[in-house]
Structure formats: structure tokens, C-alpha cells
């Protein structure tokens, strides 16, 4: 579904991504592991079109989408739930979710249906739908962020560190929710530092270090890999 | 007591126009972080379009207002496309210089075309109403009613429609707005168009009790900046309340102190309010 070929991204003269080639197949849940500053968010923002790659190509279902605007990528089905959530803090939860469906704004009936599905997935958001998004707890804000991304009815959902700053119990629920979303048919690319929990729900994983992909493998190979255990699981 | 209410009325008149002009300024600032110094010139062009279409072409007042709103909206969008959009990655000072450049250009253009003399804009509403001992020119009632209805319409547009929400979304979180698929160019053009239309309508409402001349936007834009700084940069309620504060301060200050100091009052208030609340009255944080 998603294919990156030798993608390179720069901040000025600094190469934040170098020769990144990866693929995500239809229906997969792929994890991207990496420490802070390894380039996870840069990679996600490059896929989302917020950063223009300085070299390489990105294709989606065989179509070249390199250099497309963020709005164009959302329209073609790539929706990112960013690190730090990037909600509209003074708007109500409901408004945040509705804006997530901005690209489908003419299809009122479908929006209503997706909204019902998301409120069923996160019942707490139904209770809090008239409160401002900024007044919610971290975990609830993360639900709004994921819900908002899901309102865009993504083919490929990019989740950038959804567990960041959440209580352990909430993190567990979050991963279960992500697994559920994937099982419902949405392809997921998940960036995480929480390697063990992420790998458990994943099909495959990549490891990114200093802007390069240094390792790739399926779930079991990664969980059994000594270097991974040392670096990211701490056991 | 009648004199007091007369001043309330004057304050409302001034305040509603200030609020309308400041709203356009604060919308553009909230989204693009461009302090559009050319906003006063857009206001001036709006007044000229209304004046010319009414006097030279004999168009009805309301049609002239509509034409001015459309013309200035188009002009504002052109400014965004040709000047501010190409500068979006440049240092912020370039936007400011460009905005002043547009202001000077528009003023020179109008002066070249129609001269520098003062003109009086005609209005079909010349009656003087006499309500409870107060003499109220009909045009003032029109200004207050017109400005506040426009603010209400704008409020509904921003709150209730998906298109309006994109403007608010972009002001609250730019990257978040991109990630839900909102097109930055579309929102920027729409915001400039609205801001230009508000300025033109404000000018057409206010000019009949004032004068039309190429520099008519100067003092107004200065005050509009005072208002949005007072109200908190980018805040919509701040622009309206700030406009009313300045309007009332001028009306009462001009009456009870001296009309000579009328225009200084706004700036004195700015100093006082900023020393008490440096972020402005309605700001929710620093951009």
C-alpha cells in the first residue's frame, strides 16, 4: 500500500532522514521503533506532506504522492494522528471530531455514521462531547486525537507515539484500541518508544536510528532480537 | 442625562466601526500572523469604491456597499496571493515591510486617480430622529445596527459552518489543521477576503459622517492595532470589546475632558491596560 524509496529529508543542511526505504502492506500493523530524535516524527511528517522530501519517492497504492500537499494526502487516505495530539484546544470535542471529517464534508450521512462508530469506540468522548478539548485529561485528549484521525476514514493511519505521557493502565487500553482499529481493516503505521507493548500488537517492525532504518523484521524476530531487547525493552 | 446618553450613542457608533475594522485585522493576524498595516488602505479603497459608484454612476447606497465589499475582498485576496503568500517562509519583518508597501502603493494610486481633496459621501439616510429628547442622526443608527449585525453574521459563520470552522481551527493549531486536510491557501484567501469585505462595509457605513480622502485610513488603522493589542492579538471577542472600549473612551473623553485629546485617549488607554495586563484583555496565551 505505502512504499518509500530512498527518501531523504533535510532541515537546512542537516539530513534528518537518509535513504529510507520501507513498505506497509494493506491490512498490516507496522511499528516504527526509535529513540527520541531518531527521526520518527520527521518520517511521519514527510509521509503526511508537512515536510517535502529532498530526494526519493513515496507511492501510495502504486500512485506517486511525493511532494503532495498535506490536504492532498488526507484526501488520498493517509491520515496522521500526530505526536502532541495537535488538537483545537478551545473547540468542543465534537467540533474537533467533525473537523477530522473535513475532507468528507459533503457526505453528511457517512460522517454521522463514522461519528457514531467513534463515539462507540470511545464512550467517554460521547459524555464529554460538548466540553472543550483542551480541558480533557491527557488520555482523553489522545482519544480525541485518534478519533479525529479516524473521522478522516483513513486507509492508512499514522500514529505518532500515542502512548506518550499516559498512565500505564491507559497505555494498555490505547494499544488494545489500536489493535482493534487495525482488525477492523485500517492499515496502521505506529511510531513508538514503548517497544514491548507495540511489538505485541504488531505484524512487523522497523527500527530507525539517526535518520536511517537499521533493522526490519516480523514481530517474533524483533521480540527475540537481543539488540532490540537491550536497546528498547530493557530486559 | 440626555447628554450622557448622547455620548453613549456616539461611543457605540465609533466603537462598532472600530470593532468591525479591528475584526478584519485580528482575523488575518490570528491565522497568518501577518500584521496587515495595509488594512487601513483597504478601508480607504472601500470608501472610494462606494463613493465613485454612488456619485459617478448613481448606484444605490446598498448596492454600492456590496460592490465595495466585493471589490476590496478581491483586492485583499490579490494582496495575499501576490505579496504575503510568496513571503510565507521569509522572516516576519518582510511581511511588515510588504504590508507598509501595499499601504503606500494603494494610497498613491488613489491619490493619482482621484486626487487628495476631501470628499463627502452621500447617504440616503439624512433624517434626524428625535427619541426621548436625544437627537439621533439616522446614519448613526444604521452604523450601529449594520456593524453589529455583520459581527453576528461573522460569529455564526465561524461557529456554525464547517468552512468558518477551518479559519478558527487554523488559528488554534496550524499543524493540526493541515493534518485534517484543511488547505492553507484556501483558508488564507478566505480570511483576507472576509477581512477586506469587513473593512469596505465599515468604510461605507462610517464615511457619510466623516470624510473620504486618501489618508483616511491612517488614524483608524493605528486605533485598530491598539484595539487588537488591547483585546489580545487574534482574539475575536477581544476585537469587538476592544473596539467598544476605545469608542466609549473617545466619546466620553472628548465630551468630558476635551475634544482636542480625543485621539490620544486610545493610546493612553493602551499604555494603562498593557501595564496592568501585558498579554491583552482576552489573550489565552502567547503565540
Coordinates of C-alpha atoms in Angstrom, one line a residue:
Chain A
X1 CA 0.0 0.0 0.0
X2 CA 2.6 2.5 1.1
X3 CA 6.1 2.4 -0.4
X4 CA 9.0 4.6 0.4
X5 CA 12.1 4.5 -1.9
X6 CA 15.4 6.1 -0.7
X7 CA 13.5 9.0 0.9
X8 CA 15.7 11.8 2.2
X9 CA 14.6 14.8 4.3
X10 CA 16.7 17.8 5.4
X11 CA 16.4 20.6 7.9
X12 CA 18.7 23.1 6.2
X13 CA 21.9 21.2 5.7
X14 CA 21.1 18.6 8.3
X15 CA 19.9 15.3 6.9
X16 CA 17.1 14.2 9.2
X17 CA 16.3 11.1 7.0
X18 CA 18.7 9.3 4.8
X19 CA 17.9 6.5 2.3
X20 CA 14.7 5.4 4.0
X21 CA 13.1 2.6 2.1
X22 CA 10.1 0.8 3.6
X23 CA 6.7 -0.6 2.8
X24 CA 3.5 -1.2 4.5
X25 CA 1.0 -3.7 3.1
X26 CA -2.8 -3.5 3.1
X27 CA -4.2 -4.5 6.5
X28 CA -0.8 -4.6 8.2
X29 CA 0.1 -3.0 11.6
X30 CA 3.7 -1.9 11.3
X31 CA 5.7 -0.5 14.2
X32 CA 8.4 2.0 13.8
X33 CA 10.8 1.9 16.8
X34 CA 13.3 4.6 17.6
X35 CA 14.6 6.7 20.4
X36 CA 13.9 10.4 20.8
X37 CA 15.3 12.4 17.9
X38 CA 15.8 9.3 15.7
X39 CA 13.6 10.7 13.0
X40 CA 10.2 9.0 13.7
X41 CA 8.2 12.2 13.6
X42 CA 10.2 13.6 10.6
X43 CA 9.4 10.4 8.7
X44 CA 5.7 10.7 9.6
X45 CA 5.6 14.3 8.6
X46 CA 7.3 13.5 5.4
X47 CA 4.7 10.8 4.6
X48 CA 2.0 13.3 5.6
X49 CA 3.4 16.0 3.3
X50 CA 4.2 18.5 6.0
X51 CA 7.9 18.1 5.1
X52 CA 8.9 17.9 1.4
X53 CA 11.4 15.1 0.8
X54 CA 14.7 16.3 -0.7
X55 CA 15.2 13.0 -2.5
X56 CA 13.4 9.7 -3.1
X57 CA 9.8 8.8 -3.9
X58 CA 6.7 7.9 -1.9
X59 CA 4.0 5.9 -3.6
X60 CA 0.5 5.0 -2.3
X61 CA -1.2 2.1 -4.0
X62 CA 1.1 2.5 -6.9
X63 CA 0.5 6.2 -7.4
X64 CA 3.3 8.7 -6.8
X65 CA 2.4 11.0 -3.9
X66 CA 5.8 12.5 -3.4
X67 CA 5.6 16.3 -2.7
X68 CA 1.8 16.3 -2.4
X69 CA 0.3 18.9 0.0
X70 CA -0.9 17.6 3.4
X71 CA -4.5 18.2 2.3
X72 CA -4.0 16.1 -0.8
X73 CA -2.6 13.2 1.2
X74 CA -5.5 13.3 3.7
X75 CA -7.8 13.2 0.6
X76 CA -6.0 10.1 -0.7
X77 CA -6.5 8.3 2.6
X78 CA -3.3 9.0 4.6
X79 CA -4.2 10.5 8.0
X80 CA -1.8 11.2 10.8
X81 CA -2.5 11.4 14.5
X82 CA 0.5 13.5 15.4
X83 CA 2.7 13.5 18.5
X84 CA 1.5 16.0 20.9
X85 CA -2.1 15.5 19.5
X86 CA -2.3 18.9 17.8
X87 CA -6.0 19.3 18.8
X88 CA -8.0 22.5 18.5
X89 CA -8.0 23.2 22.3
X90 CA -10.7 25.8 22.5
X91 CA -13.2 23.9 20.4
X92 CA -15.5 21.2 21.7
X93 CA -14.7 17.6 21.5
X94 CA -17.4 17.1 18.9
X95 CA -16.1 20.0 16.8
X96 CA -12.7 18.5 16.8
X97 CA -14.1 15.2 15.6
X98 CA -16.2 16.9 13.0
X99 CA -13.2 18.8 11.6
X100 CA -11.5 15.4 11.3
X101 CA -14.0 14.6 8.6
X102 CA -13.3 17.9 6.8
X103 CA -12.3 16.2 3.5
X104 CA -15.6 14.3 3.5
X105 CA -17.7 17.4 4.5
X106 CA -20.2 16.9 1.6
X107 CA -21.0 13.4 2.7
X108 CA -23.2 14.2 5.8
X109 CA -24.7 10.7 6.2
X110 CA -21.3 9.0 6.2
X111 CA -19.9 11.5 8.7
X112 CA -22.8 10.8 11.0
X113 CA -22.1 7.0 10.7
X114 CA -18.4 7.3 11.4
X115 CA -19.0 9.7 14.3
X116 CA -21.3 7.1 15.9
X117 CA -18.7 4.4 15.4
X118 CA -16.0 6.6 17.1
X119 CA -18.2 7.5 20.0
X120 CA -19.0 3.8 20.4
X121 CA -15.2 3.1 20.4
X122 CA -14.6 5.9 23.0
X123 CA -17.8 6.2 25.0
X124 CA -16.2 8.7 27.3
X125 CA -16.0 11.2 24.4
X126 CA -19.7 10.9 24.0
X127 CA -20.1 12.1 27.6
X128 CA -17.7 14.9 27.1
X129 CA -18.6 15.9 23.6
X130 CA -19.6 19.5 24.5
X131 CA -16.5 20.2 26.6
X132 CA -13.5 22.0 25.1
X133 CA -10.8 19.6 24.0
X134 CA -8.2 21.4 26.0
X135 CA -10.0 20.7 29.3
X136 CA -9.7 16.9 28.9
X137 CA -7.1 14.7 30.6
X138 CA -4.1 13.5 28.5
X139 CA -5.6 10.1 27.9
X140 CA -8.9 11.6 26.8
X141 CA -7.2 14.1 24.5
X142 CA -5.3 11.2 22.9
X143 CA -8.7 9.5 22.3
X144 CA -9.9 12.8 20.7
X145 CA -6.8 12.8 18.5
X146 CA -7.2 9.2 17.4
X147 CA -10.9 9.8 16.9
X148 CA -10.3 12.9 14.8
X149 CA -7.9 11.0 12.6
X150 CA -10.4 8.1 12.3
X151 CA -13.1 10.6 11.2
X152 CA -11.0 11.1 8.1
X153 CA -11.7 7.4 7.3
X154 CA -8.1 6.7 6.7
X155 CA -6.8 3.8 4.5
X156 CA -3.5 4.3 6.2
X157 CA -3.4 5.6 9.8
X158 CA -0.2 7.1 11.0
X159 CA 0.0 7.1 14.8
X160 CA 2.9 9.0 16.3
X161 CA 3.6 8.0 19.9
X162 CA 0.1 7.7 21.1
X163 CA 1.2 6.4 24.5
X164 CA 3.4 9.4 25.3
X165 CA 2.7 10.8 28.7
X166 CA -0.2 8.5 29.5
X167 CA -0.7 6.4 32.7
X168 CA 0.3 2.7 32.3
X169 CA -3.3 1.5 32.5
X170 CA -4.4 4.0 29.9
X171 CA -1.5 3.0 27.7
X172 CA -2.6 -0.6 27.8
X173 CA -6.2 0.4 26.7
X174 CA -4.7 2.6 24.0
X175 CA -2.8 -0.3 22.4
X176 CA -5.9 -2.5 22.6
X177 CA -7.8 0.2 20.8
X178 CA -5.2 0.4 18.1
X179 CA -5.2 -3.3 17.6
X180 CA -9.0 -3.2 17.3
X181 CA -8.8 -0.4 14.7
X182 CA -6.3 -2.5 12.7
X183 CA -8.5 -5.6 12.9
X184 CA -11.4 -3.5 11.6
X185 CA -9.4 -3.2 8.4
X186 CA -7.4 0.1 8.7
X187 CA -3.7 -0.2 7.9
X188 CA -1.7 1.2 10.7
X189 CA 1.9 2.6 10.9
X190 CA 2.7 3.1 14.6
X191 CA 5.7 5.0 15.9
X192 CA 6.6 4.1 19.4
X193 CA 9.3 4.1 22.1
X194 CA 7.2 1.6 24.1
X195 CA 8.7 -1.3 22.1
X196 CA 7.4 -4.3 24.0
X197 CA 3.7 -3.2 24.1
X198 CA 3.9 -2.0 20.4
X199 CA 5.5 -5.2 19.1
X200 CA 3.0 -7.4 20.9
X201 CA 0.2 -6.0 18.7
X202 CA 2.3 -5.6 15.5
X203 CA 2.8 -7.7 12.5
X204 CA 6.2 -6.2 11.5
X205 CA 8.6 -3.6 12.7
X206 CA 11.3 -1.2 11.5
X207 CA 14.0 0.3 13.7
X208 CA 15.1 3.9 13.0
X209 CA 18.4 5.4 14.3
X210 CA 19.9 8.7 13.3
X211 CA 17.5 9.1 10.4
X212 CA 18.3 5.6 8.9
X213 CA 16.3 2.4 9.0
X214 CA 18.8 0.0 10.6
X215 CA 16.6 -3.1 11.1
X216 CA 13.5 -4.7 9.9
X217 CA 11.7 -7.9 10.8
X218 CA 8.4 -9.6 11.8
X219 CA 7.0 -9.4 15.3
X220 CA 8.6 -12.6 16.7
X221 CA 12.0 -12.0 15.2
X222 CA 12.0 -8.5 16.7
X223 CA 10.8 -9.6 20.1
X224 CA 13.5 -12.3 20.1
X225 CA 16.3 -10.0 18.9
X226 CA 18.9 -9.4 21.5
X227 CA 19.9 -5.9 20.3
X228 CA 16.3 -4.8 20.3
X229 CA 15.7 -6.2 23.8
X230 CA 18.7 -4.3 25.1
X231 CA 18.0 -1.0 23.4
X232 CA 14.2 -0.7 23.6
X233 CA 12.8 -3.2 26.0
X234 CA 15.4 -3.1 28.7
X235 CA 15.5 -6.8 29.5
Chain B
X1 CA -28.8 62.9 31.4
X2 CA -29.7 63.3 27.7
X3 CA -26.1 64.5 27.1
X4 CA -24.9 61.3 28.8
X5 CA -27.0 59.1 26.6
X6 CA -25.9 61.1 23.6
X7 CA -22.3 60.2 24.4
X8 CA -23.3 56.5 24.8
X9 CA -24.7 56.7 21.3
X10 CA -21.5 58.3 20.0
X11 CA -19.4 55.7 21.8
X12 CA -21.5 52.9 20.2
X13 CA -21.2 54.4 16.8
X14 CA -17.4 54.8 17.0
X15 CA -17.0 51.5 18.8
X16 CA -18.9 49.5 16.3
X17 CA -16.9 50.8 13.4
X18 CA -13.6 50.3 15.2
X19 CA -14.7 46.8 16.2
X20 CA -15.5 46.0 12.6
X21 CA -12.2 47.2 11.3
X22 CA -10.3 45.6 14.1
X23 CA -12.1 42.2 13.5
X24 CA -10.7 42.0 10.0
X25 CA -7.2 42.8 11.3
X26 CA -7.4 40.3 14.1
X27 CA -8.7 37.5 11.8
X28 CA -5.7 37.9 9.5
X29 CA -3.3 38.2 12.4
X30 CA -4.7 35.1 14.2
X31 CA -4.3 32.9 11.2
X32 CA -1.3 34.1 9.3
X33 CA 0.5 36.1 12.0
X34 CA 0.8 39.0 9.5
X35 CA 0.2 42.4 11.0
X36 CA -1.6 43.8 8.0
X37 CA -0.7 47.5 8.1
X38 CA -2.4 47.8 4.7
X39 CA -5.8 47.2 6.3
X40 CA -6.4 50.9 6.7
X41 CA -5.7 51.4 3.0
X42 CA -8.2 48.6 2.2
X43 CA -10.7 50.5 4.3
X44 CA -9.9 53.7 2.3
X45 CA -10.3 51.9 -1.1
X46 CA -13.6 50.6 0.1
X47 CA -14.8 54.1 0.8
X48 CA -13.6 55.3 -2.6
X49 CA -15.3 52.4 -4.4
X50 CA -18.6 53.3 -2.7
X51 CA -18.2 57.0 -3.3
X52 CA -17.3 56.6 -7.0
X53 CA -20.1 54.1 -7.7
X54 CA -22.7 56.3 -6.0
X55 CA -21.6 59.7 -7.2
X56 CA -20.3 58.9 -10.7
X57 CA -22.6 56.0 -11.6
X58 CA -25.6 56.9 -9.5
X59 CA -25.8 53.5 -7.8
X60 CA -28.0 52.9 -4.8
X61 CA -26.2 53.1 -1.3
X62 CA -26.7 49.4 -0.5
X63 CA -25.6 48.2 -3.9
X64 CA -22.5 50.5 -3.7
X65 CA -21.7 48.9 -0.3
X66 CA -22.0 45.5 -1.8
X67 CA -19.8 46.4 -4.8
X68 CA -17.2 47.9 -2.4
X69 CA -17.2 44.8 -0.3
X70 CA -16.7 42.6 -3.3
X71 CA -14.0 44.8 -4.8
X72 CA -12.0 45.1 -1.6
X73 CA -12.3 41.4 -0.9
X74 CA -10.8 40.7 -4.4
X75 CA -8.1 43.3 -3.7
X76 CA -7.3 41.7 -0.3
X77 CA -7.1 38.3 -1.9
X78 CA -4.7 39.7 -4.6
X79 CA -2.5 41.1 -1.8
X80 CA -2.4 37.7 -0.2
X81 CA -1.6 35.8 -3.4
X82 CA 0.9 38.3 -4.9
X83 CA 2.6 39.5 -1.7
X84 CA 2.0 37.7 1.5
X85 CA 1.9 34.1 0.2
X86 CA 5.3 34.3 -1.6
X87 CA 6.7 35.7 1.7
X88 CA 5.3 32.9 3.9
X89 CA 8.7 31.4 4.6
X90 CA 10.5 34.7 4.9
X91 CA 11.4 36.4 8.2
X92 CA 8.4 38.1 9.8
X93 CA 9.9 41.6 9.2
X94 CA 9.4 41.1 5.4
X95 CA 5.6 40.8 5.9
X96 CA 5.6 44.0 7.8
X97 CA 7.6 45.9 5.2
X98 CA 5.5 44.5 2.4
X99 CA 2.3 45.5 4.2
X100 CA 3.5 49.1 4.5
X101 CA 4.5 48.9 0.9
X102 CA 0.9 47.9 -0.1
X103 CA -0.5 50.7 2.0
X104 CA 1.7 53.3 0.4
X105 CA 1.0 51.9 -3.1
X106 CA -2.8 51.9 -2.6
X107 CA -2.8 55.5 -1.2
X108 CA -0.6 56.8 -4.0
X109 CA -2.8 55.0 -6.6
X110 CA -6.0 56.5 -5.2
X111 CA -4.5 60.0 -5.0
X112 CA -3.2 59.8 -8.5
X113 CA -6.6 58.7 -9.8
X114 CA -9.0 60.8 -7.7
X115 CA -6.8 63.5 -6.1
X116 CA -6.1 64.3 -2.5
X117 CA -9.2 66.5 -1.8
X118 CA -11.7 65.7 0.9
X119 CA -15.0 64.4 -0.3
X120 CA -18.3 63.9 1.5
X121 CA -20.0 60.6 0.8
X122 CA -23.7 61.0 0.2
X123 CA -26.2 58.8 2.1
X124 CA -29.9 58.3 1.6
X125 CA -30.4 58.4 5.4
X126 CA -30.2 62.0 6.3
X127 CA -33.1 62.3 8.7
X128 CA -32.5 63.3 12.3
X129 CA -34.5 61.1 14.6
X130 CA -35.8 62.6 17.9
X131 CA -36.1 59.9 20.5
X132 CA -36.7 60.8 24.2
X133 CA -35.1 64.2 23.9
X134 CA -32.0 62.9 22.1
X135 CA -31.2 63.9 18.5
X136 CA -30.1 60.9 16.7
X137 CA -29.0 61.1 13.0
X138 CA -30.4 58.1 11.1
X139 CA -27.0 57.2 9.7
X140 CA -25.6 56.6 13.2
X141 CA -28.4 54.1 13.9
X142 CA -27.6 52.5 10.6
X143 CA -23.9 52.3 11.6
X144 CA -24.6 50.6 14.9
X145 CA -27.2 48.2 13.6
X146 CA -25.2 47.4 10.5
X147 CA -21.9 46.8 12.2
X148 CA -23.4 44.6 15.0
X149 CA -25.5 42.6 12.5
X150 CA -22.3 41.9 10.5
X151 CA -20.4 40.9 13.6
X152 CA -23.3 38.5 14.5
X153 CA -23.3 37.0 11.0
X154 CA -19.5 36.6 11.1
X155 CA -19.8 34.9 14.5
X156 CA -22.4 32.4 13.2
X157 CA -20.3 31.7 10.1
X158 CA -17.1 31.0 12.2
X159 CA -19.0 28.9 14.8
X160 CA -21.6 27.0 12.9
X161 CA -20.3 26.3 9.4
X162 CA -17.6 23.8 8.5
X163 CA -15.9 26.4 6.2
X164 CA -15.9 29.0 9.0
X165 CA -14.5 26.5 11.5
X166 CA -11.5 25.9 9.2
X167 CA -10.4 29.5 10.0
X168 CA -10.7 29.0 13.7
X169 CA -9.0 25.6 13.5
X170 CA -6.1 27.1 11.7
X171 CA -5.8 29.9 14.3
X172 CA -5.8 27.3 17.2
X173 CA -3.5 24.8 15.7
X174 CA -1.9 25.2 12.3
X175 CA -0.3 21.8 12.0
X176 CA -3.5 20.1 13.4
X177 CA -5.4 21.9 10.7
X178 CA -3.1 20.7 7.9
X179 CA -3.4 17.1 9.3
X180 CA -7.2 17.0 9.0
X181 CA -6.8 18.1 5.3
X182 CA -7.5 21.8 5.6
X183 CA -5.8 23.7 2.7
X184 CA -3.7 26.5 4.0
X185 CA -4.1 28.6 0.8
X186 CA -7.8 28.3 0.8
X187 CA -8.1 29.5 4.4
X188 CA -5.6 32.3 3.8
X189 CA -7.5 33.6 0.8
X190 CA -10.9 33.3 2.5
X191 CA -9.6 35.2 5.6
X192 CA -8.2 38.0 3.5
X193 CA -11.4 38.3 1.6
X194 CA -13.5 38.5 4.7
X195 CA -11.2 41.0 6.3
X196 CA -11.3 43.2 3.1
X197 CA -15.1 43.0 2.9
X198 CA -15.5 44.0 6.6
X199 CA -13.2 47.0 6.0
X200 CA -15.2 48.1 2.9
X201 CA -18.6 47.8 4.7
X202 CA -17.2 49.6 7.7
X203 CA -15.9 52.4 5.4
X204 CA -19.2 52.7 3.6
X205 CA -21.1 52.9 6.9
X206 CA -18.8 55.4 8.5
X207 CA -17.8 57.7 5.7
X208 CA -21.1 59.6 5.4
X209 CA -20.5 61.1 8.9
X210 CA -16.8 61.5 8.1
X211 CA -14.8 62.4 5.1
X212 CA -13.3 60.4 2.2
X213 CA -9.7 61.1 1.4
X214 CA -6.6 59.0 0.6
X215 CA -5.1 59.2 4.2
X216 CA -8.5 58.4 5.9
X217 CA -7.3 55.0 7.0
X218 CA -4.2 56.2 8.9
X219 CA -5.7 57.0 12.3
X220 CA -8.2 54.2 12.0
X221 CA -5.5 51.5 11.4
X222 CA -3.5 52.9 14.3
X223 CA -6.5 52.6 16.6
X224 CA -7.4 49.2 15.2
X225 CA -3.9 48.0 16.2
X226 CA -4.4 49.5 19.6
X227 CA -7.7 47.6 19.8
X228 CA -6.3 44.2 18.8
X229 CA -3.4 44.6 21.2
X230 CA -5.8 45.5 23.9
X231 CA -8.1 42.7 23.1
X232 CA -5.3 40.1 22.7
X233 CA -3.8 39.5 19.2
X234 CA -6.0 37.2 17.2
X235 CA -9.0 37.3 19.7
X236 CA -12.4 37.9 18.1
X237 CA -14.3 38.9 21.2
X238 CA -11.3 41.0 22.1
X239 CA -11.6 43.0 18.9
X240 CA -15.2 43.7 19.5
X241 CA -14.9 44.6 23.2
X242 CA -11.7 46.5 22.5
X243 CA -13.4 48.5 19.8
X244 CA -16.2 49.4 22.1
X245 CA -13.8 50.4 24.9
X246 CA -11.9 52.7 22.6
X247 CA -15.2 54.1 21.1
X248 CA -16.6 54.9 24.5
X249 CA -13.4 56.3 25.8
X250 CA -13.2 58.7 22.9
X251 CA -16.8 59.7 23.1
X252 CA -16.8 60.4 26.9
X253 CA -13.2 61.6 26.9
X254 CA -14.0 64.0 24.1
X255 CA -17.0 65.3 25.8
X256 CA -16.0 65.5 29.5
X257 CA -12.3 66.3 29.0
X258 CA -11.7 68.0 25.7
X259 CA -12.2 67.0 22.0
X260 CA -8.6 68.1 21.4
X261 CA -7.4 65.0 23.3
X262 CA -10.0 62.6 21.7
X263 CA -7.4 60.8 19.6
X264 CA -4.8 60.5 22.3
X265 CA -7.2 58.7 24.6
X266 CA -7.0 55.4 22.7
X267 CA -3.2 55.4 23.0
X268 CA -3.2 56.4 26.7
X269 CA -5.6 53.6 27.4
X270 CA -3.3 51.2 25.6
X271 CA -0.4 52.2 27.9
X272 CA -2.6 51.8 31.0
X273 CA -4.1 48.4 30.1
X274 CA -0.9 46.9 28.9
X275 CA 0.9 47.9 32.1
X276 CA -1.8 46.1 34.1
X277 CA -2.4 43.1 31.7
X278 CA 0.6 42.8 29.3
X279 CA -1.0 40.0 27.3
X280 CA -4.1 41.9 26.5
X281 CA -7.6 41.5 27.8
X282 CA -8.7 38.3 26.1
X283 CA -5.5 36.6 25.1
X284 CA -5.2 32.9 26.1
X285 CA -1.5 32.6 25.7
X286 CA 1.4 33.8 23.7
X287 CA 1.8 32.9 20.1

